[in-house]
Amino acid sequence: MPAPRNKKTSSVYDIRLQPFRDAVEYSAIGIATVGLDGSWITLNEALCNLLGYTQKELLGRTFQDVTYPDDLNADLEKVRQMLAGELTHYHMEKRYIHKDGHIIWIILSVSLVRDKEREPLYFVSQIQDITQRKKVADELATSAGLLKEFIKNTPAAIAMCDRDMNYLHVSDRWLLAYGVDRDSIIGHSHYDLFPHQSERWNKIYERVLEGKPEGCAEDELPPCPDGTPVWFNWELLPWHNAKGEVGGLIQFNQNVTQQVLAKQELERLIQDLERSNSELEQFAYVASHDMQEPLRAVAGCAEILKSRFGNQLGESADELISHIVDGASRMQGLINDLLQISQVSSQASPFETVDANEACRAALLNLDALIKKSAASIELTNLPDVMGDRTQISQIFQNLISNALKYRQEEAPQVTIKATKVNNCWEFAVTDNGIGIAPEFHHKIFGIFQRLHTRNDYPGTGIGLALCKKIIERHSGEIWLKSSLGKGATFYFTLPQN
Ligand code: ADP
C-alpha cells in the first residue's frame, strides 16, 4: 500500500520502517489512512478483501460511501469530537456495505495523526470483521430468548436454577403456584427465598446437582397452615453446560392434591361397594339357604295333605292344596336360582386354562335328552383355550344352548357355536334359528327374573341370562346379542385369552 509521502524519508529510515509496512500490508485486519474529508488515502489488502473492492476502486471513494447509512451519524460525531480535541481515539461497532450489497459488521478503531503544530493531518483506522461473531451472538440471543419464552409459557410450574440454586428462568405457572412475581425470584437464591426448607430437600438438591435426577409422583408435603393436606408431583433434573458439566437443575412441580383426594375417595367408594356387595351376596346366600328349610316343610305338609286327604275335603280344598304344592315348588325353584346367582362369586373356583371345546361338550352332555327330543342340530367349530372358571364357562354354554333349543320355531333347532379373536380376548357367538327377540327387549332380558314370555308359553324363571352376565363380568367380559323378532338370535360374549 502506498505510504503517506514524507519528504524527509531516507533509505535508512525506509529500512527501519519496512517491517511495519509489511505488518500493515499483510495484517489480517483492515488498516487504512483516511483523509480529513473521509477519503481513503492508503489501505491494505485485508480491507479490500473485506469490502470486495480493489485498491484502485477504493482510493477514489470515502469511508462515508461504504458506511451503512444508519451508522454514519454516530461515526461522524466521533470524528467531530476527535477533530475538536475531545477524543484522542475511538472504538465503535458499525456496519459497512460490501460491494455486492451485503452488510458487514466491524469494530472500528480510529486515531488522529496531527502535525507539529497540532494541526490534524489524517486518520489511522483499524477495521476488524465481526460479522460472524455478531451472527453467532444474534443466534445465541435468539435461542436464549426462545428458551426464556418457552419456559415462561410452559403450561406447568417449571423453574431453572444454576449450581448455586439461583433462579435463571421460571414459568408463569410457577409464579402463580408460589404467589411470587418474576422480579423477586429471578437472580435470587432458592435458599434465600425459602430459608426454612427442610434438610430432606437440601439433600435432594445436592444429589441432583451431582447429576442424579429425582422425582415423586405423589409426595405428601407438610400440610398448609390450616391443616389441609398437600400432595405434589415433582421432578428435579440436572441440566448440563457446553462442557458437559452439571450447570444446575430444572424443577417441575405440580400440585396434585385434588387428584390424590379424588383417588382416595374413589378407593374408599370401591371398598364400600365391595363390602356391601359381598354383604349382599352373603345375605342372598343365607336367606335363600335358610328359607329352603321352612319351604321344604310347607311343601312336604302340602304333599301329605294331598296324598292323605285328597278327594275327601271337597273340590275347592283340593284346588287350594295343589296351589300350595305348586307355589312351594316354584318358590323352591326361585330360591335355587337366587342361590346360584349368589354363588357366582362366593363359590367361585380360581381361573385356569380352560379348553372351551370341553366346556361346551360338557354342557351338551347335560342337554343330551333335550337335544335328542327336539331333533336339534348343533354345529361346534373348533373353540380356543381361554382363562377362566371351568364350571362357570360350561354353565354359560348350557344356558345359551338350552335357550336356543327352548325358544324355537316350528322347524328343528339349528345351533352354531363359534369363536373369533378380538384384541386380547375371544369373542364367542351362539346362533340359533328360533323365535328371536325384538331389539327393544335386548337389555331387559339380562336382568334377574326378567322374562318375555309366560310360564305357560315357555317354562323358565328368567335367571339364565342374568347368571351368564354375572359369570362373564367376573371374567371381565361382556355379553350382548343381535336379533330381531322371528329371525333367530346370536348371543355374543367375550372371555380372556389364555
Ligand atoms: P328363562 O329362559 O328362564 O326365561 P333367561 O334369562 O334365560 O330366562 O331368558 C330371559 C328371556 O330372554 C327369556 O324369557 C326369553 O324371552 C328371552 N330369550 C332368551 N334366550 C332366547 C333365545 N335364544 N331366543 C329368543 N328369546 C330368548
Coordinates of C-alpha atoms and ligand atoms in Angstrom, one line a residue:
M1 CA 0.0 0.0 0.0
P2 CA 1.4 3.4 -0.8
A3 CA 2.5 5.1 2.4
P4 CA 1.7 8.8 3.0
R5 CA 4.5 10.7 1.5
N6 CA 7.1 12.0 3.8
K7 CA 9.7 14.3 2.2
K8 CA 12.3 13.5 4.8
T9 CA 12.4 9.8 4.1
S10 CA 15.9 8.5 3.9
S11 CA 16.9 5.0 2.8
V12 CA 17.9 4.1 6.4
Y13 CA 14.6 5.3 7.6
D14 CA 12.9 3.2 4.8
I15 CA 14.7 0.1 6.0
R16 CA 13.7 0.7 9.6
L17 CA 10.1 1.3 8.6
Q18 CA 9.8 -1.7 6.2
P19 CA 8.9 -4.2 8.8
F20 CA 6.0 -2.0 9.9
R21 CA 4.9 -1.5 6.3
D22 CA 4.9 -5.3 5.9
A23 CA 3.0 -5.8 9.1
V24 CA 0.3 -3.4 7.9
E25 CA 0.2 -4.8 4.4
Y26 CA -0.1 -8.4 5.4
S27 CA -2.2 -7.8 8.6
A28 CA -5.3 -10.0 8.9
I29 CA -7.3 -6.9 9.9
G30 CA -8.1 -4.0 7.7
I31 CA -5.8 -0.9 8.1
A32 CA -6.2 2.4 6.4
T33 CA -5.2 6.0 6.5
V34 CA -8.1 8.3 5.8
G35 CA -8.1 11.9 4.8
L36 CA -9.9 14.6 6.9
D37 CA -12.7 14.6 4.3
G38 CA -13.1 10.8 4.7
S39 CA -11.4 9.7 1.5
W40 CA -9.3 6.6 1.7
I41 CA -5.6 7.6 1.4
T42 CA -3.9 4.2 1.9
L43 CA -5.5 0.8 2.6
N44 CA -4.2 -2.7 3.0
E45 CA -5.3 -5.9 1.2
A46 CA -7.4 -7.2 4.1
L47 CA -9.6 -4.1 3.9
C48 CA -10.0 -4.5 0.2
N49 CA -11.0 -8.2 0.7
L50 CA -13.4 -7.2 3.4
L51 CA -15.2 -4.6 1.3
G52 CA -14.9 -6.5 -2.0
Y53 CA -13.3 -3.6 -3.9
T54 CA -9.9 -3.3 -5.5
Q55 CA -7.5 -0.7 -4.0
K56 CA -7.9 1.4 -7.1
E57 CA -11.7 1.4 -6.7
L58 CA -11.5 2.4 -3.0
L59 CA -8.9 5.1 -3.5
G60 CA -11.5 7.1 -5.4
R61 CA -14.1 6.7 -2.6
T62 CA -14.7 7.9 1.0
F63 CA -15.5 5.8 4.1
Q64 CA -18.9 7.5 4.0
D65 CA -19.6 5.8 0.7
V66 CA -19.3 2.3 2.2
T67 CA -20.8 3.0 5.7
Y68 CA -24.3 1.7 6.3
P69 CA -26.5 4.9 6.3
D70 CA -28.0 4.3 9.8
D71 CA -24.5 4.2 11.3
L72 CA -23.0 7.2 9.6
N73 CA -24.0 9.9 12.0
A74 CA -22.6 8.1 15.1
D75 CA -19.3 7.8 13.2
L76 CA -19.2 11.4 12.0
E77 CA -20.0 12.6 15.5
K78 CA -16.9 10.8 16.8
V79 CA -14.8 12.3 14.0
R80 CA -16.1 15.7 15.0
Q81 CA -15.2 15.1 18.7
M82 CA -11.7 13.9 17.7
L83 CA -11.1 16.9 15.4
A84 CA -12.3 19.2 18.2
G85 CA -9.7 17.6 20.5
E86 CA -12.3 16.0 22.8
L87 CA -11.1 12.5 21.9
T88 CA -7.7 11.1 21.1
H89 CA -9.1 8.0 19.6
Y90 CA -12.4 6.0 19.5
H91 CA -13.7 2.4 19.0
M92 CA -17.2 1.6 17.7
E93 CA -19.2 -1.2 16.3
K94 CA -20.7 -0.2 12.9
R95 CA -21.7 -1.6 9.6
Y96 CA -20.2 -1.4 6.1
I97 CA -21.8 -2.3 2.9
H98 CA -19.9 -4.8 0.8
K99 CA -19.5 -4.1 -3.0
D100 CA -22.1 -6.9 -3.6
G101 CA -24.6 -5.2 -1.2
H102 CA -24.4 -7.4 1.9
I103 CA -23.8 -5.9 5.3
I104 CA -20.5 -6.4 7.2
W105 CA -20.3 -5.8 10.9
I106 CA -17.0 -4.3 12.0
I107 CA -15.2 -2.9 15.0
L108 CA -13.6 0.3 14.0
S109 CA -10.7 1.8 16.0
V110 CA -9.6 5.3 14.8
S111 CA -6.8 7.7 15.9
L112 CA -5.9 11.0 14.5
V113 CA -2.4 12.0 13.4
R114 CA -1.5 15.6 13.8
D115 CA 1.5 17.7 12.7
K116 CA 3.9 19.5 14.9
E117 CA 1.6 22.4 15.2
R118 CA -1.1 20.1 16.4
E119 CA -3.0 20.5 13.1
P120 CA -4.9 17.4 12.1
L121 CA -3.3 15.5 9.2
Y122 CA -5.1 12.3 8.6
F123 CA -6.9 9.4 10.5
V124 CA -5.5 5.9 11.0
S125 CA -8.3 3.3 11.1
Q126 CA -8.2 -0.4 12.1
I127 CA -11.2 -2.4 10.9
Q128 CA -11.9 -5.8 12.3
D129 CA -14.6 -8.0 10.7
I130 CA -17.0 -9.2 13.4
T131 CA -19.9 -10.3 11.1
Q132 CA -19.6 -14.0 12.1
R133 CA -19.3 -13.2 15.8
K134 CA -22.3 -10.9 15.6
K135 CA -24.3 -13.6 13.8
V136 CA -23.4 -16.2 16.4
A137 CA -24.3 -13.7 19.2
D138 CA -27.6 -12.9 17.5
E139 CA -28.4 -16.6 17.2
L140 CA -27.5 -17.2 20.8
A141 CA -29.6 -14.3 21.9
T142 CA -32.5 -15.6 19.7
S143 CA -32.3 -19.1 21.2
A144 CA -31.9 -17.7 24.7
G145 CA -35.0 -15.6 24.1
L146 CA -36.8 -18.6 22.7
L147 CA -35.8 -20.7 25.7
K148 CA -37.0 -18.0 28.1
E149 CA -40.3 -17.6 26.2
F150 CA -40.8 -21.4 26.2
I151 CA -40.2 -21.8 29.9
K152 CA -42.3 -18.7 30.7
N153 CA -45.3 -20.0 28.8
T154 CA -45.0 -23.7 29.6
P155 CA -48.3 -24.9 31.0
A156 CA -46.6 -26.3 34.1
A157 CA -44.8 -25.0 37.1
I158 CA -41.1 -25.1 35.9
A159 CA -38.0 -23.4 37.2
M160 CA -34.4 -23.5 36.1
C161 CA -31.6 -22.8 38.6
D162 CA -27.9 -22.6 38.4
R163 CA -25.5 -24.6 40.5
D164 CA -25.8 -22.2 43.4
M165 CA -29.6 -22.6 43.2
N166 CA -30.1 -19.1 41.8
Y167 CA -33.2 -18.8 39.7
L168 CA -32.5 -18.3 36.0
H169 CA -35.9 -18.9 34.4
V170 CA -39.3 -19.7 35.8
S171 CA -42.7 -20.3 34.1
D172 CA -45.7 -18.1 34.8
R173 CA -47.4 -21.2 36.3
W174 CA -44.5 -21.4 38.8
L175 CA -45.0 -17.8 39.9
L176 CA -48.7 -18.4 40.2
A177 CA -48.2 -21.6 42.3
Y178 CA -45.8 -19.8 44.7
G179 CA -47.6 -16.4 44.7
V180 CA -44.4 -14.5 43.8
D181 CA -43.5 -12.1 41.0
R182 CA -40.8 -12.6 38.4
D183 CA -38.5 -9.8 39.7
S184 CA -38.5 -11.1 43.2
I185 CA -37.3 -14.6 42.1
I186 CA -35.1 -14.3 39.0
G187 CA -31.4 -14.0 40.1
H188 CA -32.2 -14.8 43.7
S189 CA -31.1 -17.8 45.5
H190 CA -33.6 -20.5 46.3
Y191 CA -32.1 -20.8 49.8
D192 CA -32.7 -17.1 50.5
L193 CA -36.3 -17.3 49.2
F194 CA -37.1 -20.4 51.2
P195 CA -34.8 -20.2 54.2
H196 CA -36.8 -22.8 56.2
Q197 CA -36.5 -25.5 53.6
S198 CA -36.2 -29.0 55.3
E199 CA -32.9 -30.8 55.3
R200 CA -34.6 -33.5 53.1
W201 CA -34.9 -31.0 50.2
N202 CA -31.3 -29.7 50.7
K203 CA -30.1 -33.3 50.3
I204 CA -32.2 -33.9 47.3
Y205 CA -30.8 -30.7 45.6
E206 CA -27.3 -31.9 46.4
R207 CA -27.9 -35.3 44.8
V208 CA -29.5 -33.7 41.7
L209 CA -26.6 -31.3 41.3
E210 CA -24.3 -34.3 41.4
G211 CA -26.2 -35.4 38.2
K212 CA -28.9 -37.8 39.5
P213 CA -32.5 -37.0 38.6
E214 CA -35.1 -37.4 41.3
G215 CA -38.9 -37.3 41.4
C216 CA -42.0 -38.4 43.1
A217 CA -45.5 -38.8 41.5
E218 CA -47.4 -38.2 44.8
D219 CA -45.4 -36.7 47.6
E220 CA -47.2 -35.6 50.7
L221 CA -45.7 -32.4 51.8
P222 CA -46.2 -30.7 55.2
P223 CA -49.8 -29.6 55.3
C224 CA -50.9 -26.0 54.8
P225 CA -51.1 -23.8 58.0
D226 CA -54.8 -24.6 58.2
G227 CA -54.0 -28.3 58.2
T228 CA -55.2 -29.1 54.7
P229 CA -53.1 -31.9 53.2
V230 CA -51.0 -31.1 50.1
W231 CA -49.6 -33.5 47.5
F232 CA -47.1 -32.7 44.8
N233 CA -45.9 -34.5 41.7
W234 CA -42.4 -33.2 41.3
E235 CA -39.3 -33.9 39.3
L236 CA -35.8 -32.5 39.5
L237 CA -33.4 -32.9 36.6
P238 CA -29.8 -31.8 36.3
W239 CA -29.0 -29.7 33.2
H240 CA -25.6 -29.7 31.6
N241 CA -23.5 -26.9 30.1
A242 CA -21.5 -27.0 26.9
K243 CA -18.6 -28.7 28.7
G244 CA -20.9 -31.5 29.8
E245 CA -20.8 -30.4 33.5
V246 CA -23.9 -30.1 35.6
G247 CA -24.9 -26.4 35.2
G248 CA -27.8 -26.5 37.6
L249 CA -31.2 -28.1 37.9
I250 CA -34.6 -27.9 36.4
Q251 CA -37.6 -28.2 38.8
F252 CA -41.0 -29.3 37.8
N253 CA -43.8 -29.2 40.3
Q254 CA -47.5 -30.0 40.0
N255 CA -50.0 -29.7 42.8
V256 CA -51.9 -33.0 42.6
T257 CA -53.9 -32.6 45.8
Q258 CA -57.2 -32.7 44.1
Q259 CA -56.4 -35.8 42.1
V260 CA -55.0 -37.6 45.1
L261 CA -58.1 -36.7 47.2
A262 CA -60.3 -37.8 44.4
K263 CA -58.4 -41.1 44.0
Q264 CA -58.6 -41.7 47.8
E265 CA -62.3 -41.1 47.7
L266 CA -62.7 -43.5 44.7
E267 CA -60.7 -46.2 46.5
R268 CA -62.9 -45.7 49.6
L269 CA -66.1 -45.9 47.5
I270 CA -64.8 -49.1 45.7
Q271 CA -64.0 -50.7 49.1
D272 CA -67.5 -49.7 50.4
L273 CA -69.1 -51.1 47.3
E274 CA -67.1 -54.3 47.5
R275 CA -68.1 -54.6 51.2
S276 CA -71.8 -54.0 50.6
N277 CA -71.7 -56.3 47.5
S278 CA -70.2 -59.2 49.5
E279 CA -72.6 -58.5 52.4
L280 CA -75.5 -58.6 49.9
E281 CA -74.2 -61.8 48.4
Q282 CA -73.9 -63.3 51.8
F283 CA -77.3 -62.1 52.7
A284 CA -78.8 -63.6 49.5
Y285 CA -77.0 -66.9 50.2
V286 CA -78.0 -67.1 53.8
A287 CA -81.6 -66.0 53.1
S288 CA -82.1 -68.4 50.2
H289 CA -80.3 -71.2 52.1
D290 CA -82.2 -70.8 55.3
M291 CA -85.5 -70.3 53.5
Q292 CA -85.3 -73.7 51.9
E293 CA -85.8 -75.4 55.2
P294 CA -89.3 -74.0 56.2
L295 CA -90.2 -74.1 52.5
R296 CA -89.5 -77.8 52.3
A297 CA -91.7 -78.2 55.4
V298 CA -94.6 -76.4 53.8
A299 CA -94.2 -78.3 50.5
G300 CA -93.9 -81.6 52.5
C301 CA -97.0 -80.9 54.5
A302 CA -98.9 -79.9 51.4
E303 CA -97.9 -83.1 49.7
I304 CA -99.1 -85.1 52.8
L305 CA -102.3 -83.2 52.8
K306 CA -102.8 -84.0 49.1
S307 CA -102.0 -87.7 49.4
R308 CA -103.9 -88.4 52.6
F309 CA -106.9 -86.1 52.3
G310 CA -107.1 -85.7 48.5
N311 CA -110.7 -86.1 47.2
Q312 CA -112.0 -86.0 50.9
L313 CA -112.1 -82.3 51.6
G314 CA -114.1 -81.2 48.7
E315 CA -113.1 -79.7 45.3
S316 CA -112.1 -76.3 46.4
A317 CA -109.9 -77.7 49.2
D318 CA -108.2 -79.9 46.6
E319 CA -107.6 -76.9 44.4
L320 CA -106.1 -74.9 47.3
I321 CA -103.8 -77.8 48.2
S322 CA -102.5 -78.1 44.6
H323 CA -101.9 -74.2 44.6
I324 CA -99.8 -74.6 47.8
V325 CA -97.9 -77.5 46.3
D326 CA -97.3 -75.6 43.1
G327 CA -96.4 -72.4 44.8
A328 CA -94.0 -74.1 47.1
S329 CA -92.2 -75.8 44.3
R330 CA -92.0 -72.5 42.3
M331 CA -90.6 -70.8 45.4
Q332 CA -88.0 -73.6 45.7
G333 CA -87.1 -73.0 42.1
L334 CA -86.7 -69.3 42.6
I335 CA -84.6 -69.8 45.8
N336 CA -82.3 -72.2 43.9
D337 CA -81.9 -69.6 41.2
L338 CA -81.0 -66.9 43.8
L339 CA -78.6 -69.3 45.4
Q340 CA -76.9 -69.9 42.0
I341 CA -76.5 -66.1 41.4
S342 CA -75.0 -65.5 44.9
Q343 CA -72.6 -68.4 44.4
V344 CA -71.1 -66.9 41.2
S345 CA -68.6 -65.0 43.4
S346 CA -68.9 -66.8 46.7
Q347 CA -68.3 -70.3 45.4
A348 CA -66.1 -69.5 42.5
S349 CA -63.0 -71.5 41.5
P350 CA -59.7 -69.8 40.7
F351 CA -59.1 -69.2 37.0
E352 CA -57.2 -71.8 35.0
T353 CA -56.7 -72.7 31.3
V354 CA -60.0 -74.0 30.0
D355 CA -60.5 -75.7 26.7
A356 CA -63.7 -74.1 25.5
N357 CA -64.5 -77.3 23.4
E358 CA -64.5 -79.4 26.5
A359 CA -66.6 -76.9 28.5
C360 CA -69.1 -76.7 25.7
R361 CA -69.2 -80.5 25.3
A362 CA -69.9 -80.9 29.0
A363 CA -72.9 -78.6 28.6
L364 CA -74.1 -80.5 25.5
L365 CA -73.9 -83.8 27.5
N366 CA -76.2 -82.3 30.2
L367 CA -78.6 -81.2 27.4
D368 CA -78.4 -84.5 25.6
A369 CA -82.1 -85.5 26.2
L370 CA -83.4 -82.1 25.2
I371 CA -81.2 -82.1 22.0
K372 CA -82.5 -85.5 21.0
K373 CA -86.1 -84.7 21.8
S374 CA -86.0 -81.5 19.7
A375 CA -84.0 -83.2 16.9
A376 CA -81.7 -80.2 17.0
S377 CA -78.5 -80.0 15.0
I378 CA -75.6 -78.5 16.9
E379 CA -72.5 -77.2 15.0
L380 CA -69.5 -76.7 17.1
T381 CA -66.5 -75.2 15.3
N382 CA -63.1 -75.6 16.9
L383 CA -63.1 -73.4 20.0
P384 CA -60.0 -71.9 21.7
D385 CA -58.4 -72.2 25.2
V386 CA -59.5 -69.4 27.5
M387 CA -58.7 -68.3 31.1
G388 CA -61.5 -68.8 33.5
D389 CA -63.6 -70.9 35.8
R390 CA -64.2 -74.2 34.1
T391 CA -67.7 -74.9 35.7
Q392 CA -68.9 -71.4 35.1
I393 CA -67.9 -71.3 31.5
S394 CA -69.7 -74.6 30.9
Q395 CA -72.7 -73.0 32.6
I396 CA -72.7 -70.1 30.1
F397 CA -72.8 -72.6 27.2
Q398 CA -75.5 -74.6 28.8
N399 CA -77.8 -71.6 29.5
L400 CA -77.4 -70.2 26.0
I401 CA -77.8 -73.5 24.2
S402 CA -80.8 -74.5 26.3
N403 CA -82.4 -71.2 25.4
A404 CA -81.7 -71.7 21.8
L405 CA -83.5 -75.1 22.0
K406 CA -86.3 -73.7 24.1
Y407 CA -87.2 -70.6 22.1
R408 CA -87.5 -72.5 18.9
Q409 CA -89.9 -72.2 16.0
E410 CA -91.7 -75.0 14.2
E411 CA -88.6 -76.2 12.3
A412 CA -85.9 -78.2 14.2
P413 CA -83.5 -76.0 16.1
Q414 CA -80.1 -75.3 14.5
V415 CA -77.4 -74.0 16.7
T416 CA -73.9 -73.0 15.8
I417 CA -71.1 -72.1 18.3
K418 CA -68.1 -70.2 17.1
A419 CA -65.2 -68.1 18.4
T420 CA -63.1 -65.3 16.9
K421 CA -60.1 -63.5 18.4
V422 CA -60.7 -59.8 19.1
N423 CA -57.9 -57.8 20.6
N424 CA -56.8 -59.6 23.8
C425 CA -59.9 -61.8 24.2
W426 CA -62.0 -64.4 22.5
E427 CA -65.4 -63.4 21.2
F428 CA -67.9 -66.4 21.3
A429 CA -71.1 -66.5 19.3
V430 CA -74.1 -68.8 19.9
T431 CA -76.5 -68.6 17.0
D432 CA -80.0 -70.1 16.7
N433 CA -82.9 -70.1 14.2
G434 CA -85.5 -69.6 16.9
I435 CA -88.2 -67.0 17.6
G436 CA -85.8 -64.1 18.0
I437 CA -86.1 -61.1 20.3
A438 CA -87.3 -57.6 19.3
P439 CA -84.4 -55.1 19.7
E440 CA -86.3 -53.0 22.4
F441 CA -86.1 -56.0 24.8
H442 CA -82.4 -56.7 24.3
H443 CA -81.3 -55.0 27.5
K444 CA -84.2 -56.2 29.6
I445 CA -83.5 -59.9 29.3
F446 CA -80.2 -59.8 31.2
G447 CA -82.0 -58.7 34.4
I448 CA -82.8 -61.1 37.2
F449 CA -86.2 -62.8 36.7
Q450 CA -86.8 -60.8 33.5
R451 CA -88.8 -62.8 31.0
L452 CA -90.6 -62.0 27.8
H453 CA -93.0 -65.0 28.0
T454 CA -95.3 -66.6 30.5
R455 CA -94.5 -69.9 32.1
N456 CA -97.4 -71.4 30.1
D457 CA -95.8 -70.4 26.8
Y458 CA -92.2 -71.4 27.8
P459 CA -91.1 -72.8 31.1
G460 CA -88.4 -70.9 33.0
T461 CA -87.7 -68.4 35.8
G462 CA -85.8 -65.7 34.0
I463 CA -82.5 -66.3 35.7
G464 CA -80.4 -68.0 32.9
L465 CA -79.1 -64.8 31.1
A466 CA -78.6 -62.9 34.4
L467 CA -76.4 -65.8 35.6
C468 CA -74.5 -65.7 32.3
K469 CA -74.0 -61.9 32.6
K470 CA -72.7 -62.3 36.2
I471 CA -70.3 -65.1 35.3
I472 CA -69.0 -63.2 32.2
E473 CA -68.5 -60.0 34.2
R474 CA -66.5 -62.0 36.8
H475 CA -64.3 -62.9 33.8
S476 CA -64.0 -59.1 32.8
G477 CA -66.0 -59.9 29.7
E478 CA -69.2 -58.6 28.1
I479 CA -72.4 -60.2 26.8
W480 CA -74.8 -58.9 24.1
L481 CA -77.0 -60.1 21.3
K482 CA -78.1 -59.4 17.7
S483 CA -81.6 -60.5 17.0
S484 CA -85.0 -59.4 15.7
L485 CA -88.4 -60.9 16.1
G486 CA -88.9 -64.2 14.2
K487 CA -85.3 -64.2 12.8
G488 CA -83.3 -66.2 15.3
A489 CA -80.8 -64.8 17.7
T490 CA -77.0 -64.6 18.1
F491 CA -75.7 -64.2 21.7
Y492 CA -72.1 -62.9 21.8
F493 CA -69.8 -63.0 24.9
T494 CA -66.1 -62.4 25.5
L495 CA -63.7 -64.3 27.7
P496 CA -60.0 -63.6 28.4
Q497 CA -57.5 -65.4 26.2
N498 CA -55.3 -68.0 27.7
Ligands
ADP1 P1 -85.7 -68.0 31.0 O1 -85.3 -68.8 29.8 O2 -85.8 -68.9 32.2 O3 -86.9 -67.2 30.8 P2 -83.4 -66.4 30.6 O4 -82.8 -65.4 31.5 O5 -82.5 -67.5 30.1 O6 -84.6 -67.0 31.4 O7 -84.0 -65.6 29.4 C1 -84.7 -64.4 29.6 C2 -85.7 -64.2 28.4 O8 -85.0 -63.9 27.2 C3 -86.5 -65.4 28.1 O9 -87.7 -65.4 28.9 C4 -86.8 -65.2 26.6 O10 -87.9 -64.4 26.5 C5 -85.6 -64.5 26.1 N1 -84.6 -65.4 25.4 C6 -83.5 -65.9 25.9 N2 -82.8 -66.6 25.0 C7 -83.6 -66.5 23.9 C8 -83.4 -67.1 22.6 N3 -82.3 -67.8 22.2 N4 -84.3 -66.7 21.6 C9 -85.4 -66.0 22.0 N5 -85.6 -65.4 23.2 C10 -84.7 -65.7 24.1

